[in-house]
């Protein structure tokens, strides 16, 4: 049997952050890896496999309509367990499982690896909000993954310190930087990025006319009951700043989608509601944005590469590096607080400002460590 590193991927952010590692592995001729697609975000993942030239070796089907988080976890554990049997029948020895972040896919992969005495390496380890309900259920997911992990790829010193405080020895931790910086650097250097055209012609016109743009994204469960506050804040800002175009790609979650679509935001001429972006479009809009209003964890990491300030619609964040570097501010989900922060948070960044999430060489550091483990 051939020992293999197995990347377990279930969501779009996981693929985006694992992509530069696989890309670099191909460049250096490292072929002892397999890719598993659990299908947790199947539709959102689909276009990225081809875009990143990655072909999953195994595909699971963990999603079922209307299932609870408990049911998703149960299906994920069972199917990953069955996957190990299939791999062994295919004469593959899964030597190391690697999963990125804090989704149900990650927690399930870590538990199945532990039960089967397969080493589990956690990518983007050590993030902590210190609040089990914000974000929910991600804080629990990553803590459980961290408890059973054999090795921790920590993106920042804050993440390293969190792991050390949990009595994880430094010999099991590597500070790498965040691979999203590697991914952004790869994408920005591509011809496709330079020539991005949005499916929505209204956005192309806004960018061509160099109008000030504010990007808005909202999807977190914690904000579902506060969507009206957020919608009212965006409406107030649009009225207050008629020369700014507020672009809101509406998340596919029906709770979010119904609330935004049924609101009166579309009646304001400088608010543009649209379908979710692909990743290339998202990065292009980030590069053109004046400010960002979001509850996304990923955008907190991506915005510093473009030196764009972020208003984070959350009570806590597991990415304080962005705040400490002056790139973001927590605004919660209260209407007045969002509006006040938008008016008053106006940082400026020197052209040589250091990215708090790394230098773009995280993938090399991770691969060099993996080579020593097979």
Short mmCIF file of N, CA and C in Angstrom, two decimals, residues 9 19 47 55 72 77 82 98 119 129 131-132 157 166-167 187 192 207 218 229 231 248 265 267 302 315 322:
data_model
loop_
_atom_site.label_atom_id
_atom_site.label_comp_id
_atom_site.label_asym_id
_atom_site.label_seq_id
_atom_site.Cartn_x
_atom_site.Cartn_y
_atom_site.Cartn_z
N UNK A 9 -12.13 18.05 2.02
CA UNK A 9 -12.64 19.38 1.68
C UNK A 9 -14.16 19.32 1.56
N UNK A 19 -6.20 25.04 -2.00
CA UNK A 19 -5.76 25.16 -3.40
C UNK A 19 -4.29 25.54 -3.55
N UNK A 47 -17.95 24.90 -9.32
CA UNK A 47 -17.13 25.59 -10.32
C UNK A 47 -15.66 25.74 -9.94
N UNK A 55 -8.99 17.78 -9.28
CA UNK A 55 -9.99 16.75 -9.49
C UNK A 55 -10.09 15.88 -8.25
N UNK A 72 -26.11 16.23 9.97
CA UNK A 72 -24.98 16.47 9.07
C UNK A 72 -23.72 15.84 9.63
N UNK A 77 -19.58 11.63 9.52
CA UNK A 77 -18.75 10.63 10.19
C UNK A 77 -18.89 9.27 9.52
N UNK A 82 -16.63 5.10 5.97
CA UNK A 82 -16.75 4.20 4.81
C UNK A 82 -15.68 4.50 3.77
N UNK A 98 -5.74 15.83 6.34
CA UNK A 98 -5.59 17.27 6.53
C UNK A 98 -6.92 17.93 6.21
N UNK A 119 -3.23 9.92 11.56
CA UNK A 119 -2.82 11.25 12.02
C UNK A 119 -3.68 12.33 11.37
N UNK A 129 -12.56 32.41 19.33
CA UNK A 129 -13.33 33.61 19.69
C UNK A 129 -13.59 33.65 21.19
N UNK A 131 -15.98 32.24 22.69
CA UNK A 131 -17.42 32.26 22.90
C UNK A 131 -18.01 31.11 22.10
N UNK A 132 -18.53 30.10 22.79
CA UNK A 132 -18.99 28.89 22.11
C UNK A 132 -20.19 29.13 21.19
N UNK A 157 0.65 34.43 15.13
CA UNK A 157 1.15 34.26 16.50
C UNK A 157 0.00 34.17 17.49
N UNK A 166 -3.58 26.16 25.57
CA UNK A 166 -4.36 24.93 25.73
C UNK A 166 -3.46 23.73 25.98
N UNK A 167 -2.22 24.02 26.34
CA UNK A 167 -1.24 22.99 26.72
C UNK A 167 -0.79 22.12 25.55
N UNK A 187 -4.06 34.24 -7.62
CA UNK A 187 -5.19 34.68 -8.44
C UNK A 187 -4.95 36.07 -9.01
N UNK A 192 -6.78 35.98 -15.94
CA UNK A 192 -8.23 35.91 -15.72
C UNK A 192 -8.69 36.97 -14.72
N UNK A 207 -17.84 49.78 -11.86
CA UNK A 207 -16.38 49.72 -11.82
C UNK A 207 -15.77 50.56 -12.93
N UNK A 218 -23.58 39.01 4.18
CA UNK A 218 -24.18 38.61 5.46
C UNK A 218 -24.72 37.19 5.31
N UNK A 229 -32.28 44.78 11.42
CA UNK A 229 -31.36 45.84 11.87
C UNK A 229 -30.33 46.15 10.79
N UNK A 231 -30.44 45.43 7.54
CA UNK A 231 -31.09 45.99 6.35
C UNK A 231 -31.38 47.48 6.56
N UNK A 248 -24.67 44.32 -2.68
CA UNK A 248 -24.97 43.24 -1.74
C UNK A 248 -25.26 41.95 -2.51
N UNK A 265 -34.91 47.68 0.08
CA UNK A 265 -33.58 48.14 -0.34
C UNK A 265 -33.49 48.34 -1.85
N UNK A 267 -35.43 49.52 -3.81
CA UNK A 267 -36.05 50.76 -4.27
C UNK A 267 -35.07 51.93 -4.26
N UNK A 302 -9.09 38.37 3.87
CA UNK A 302 -8.79 38.74 2.49
C UNK A 302 -8.59 40.24 2.30
N UNK A 315 -20.16 40.04 17.27
CA UNK A 315 -19.85 40.48 18.63
C UNK A 315 -18.42 40.13 19.01
N UNK A 322 -6.65 41.40 12.45
CA UNK A 322 -7.16 42.41 11.54
C UNK A 322 -7.50 43.70 12.28
#
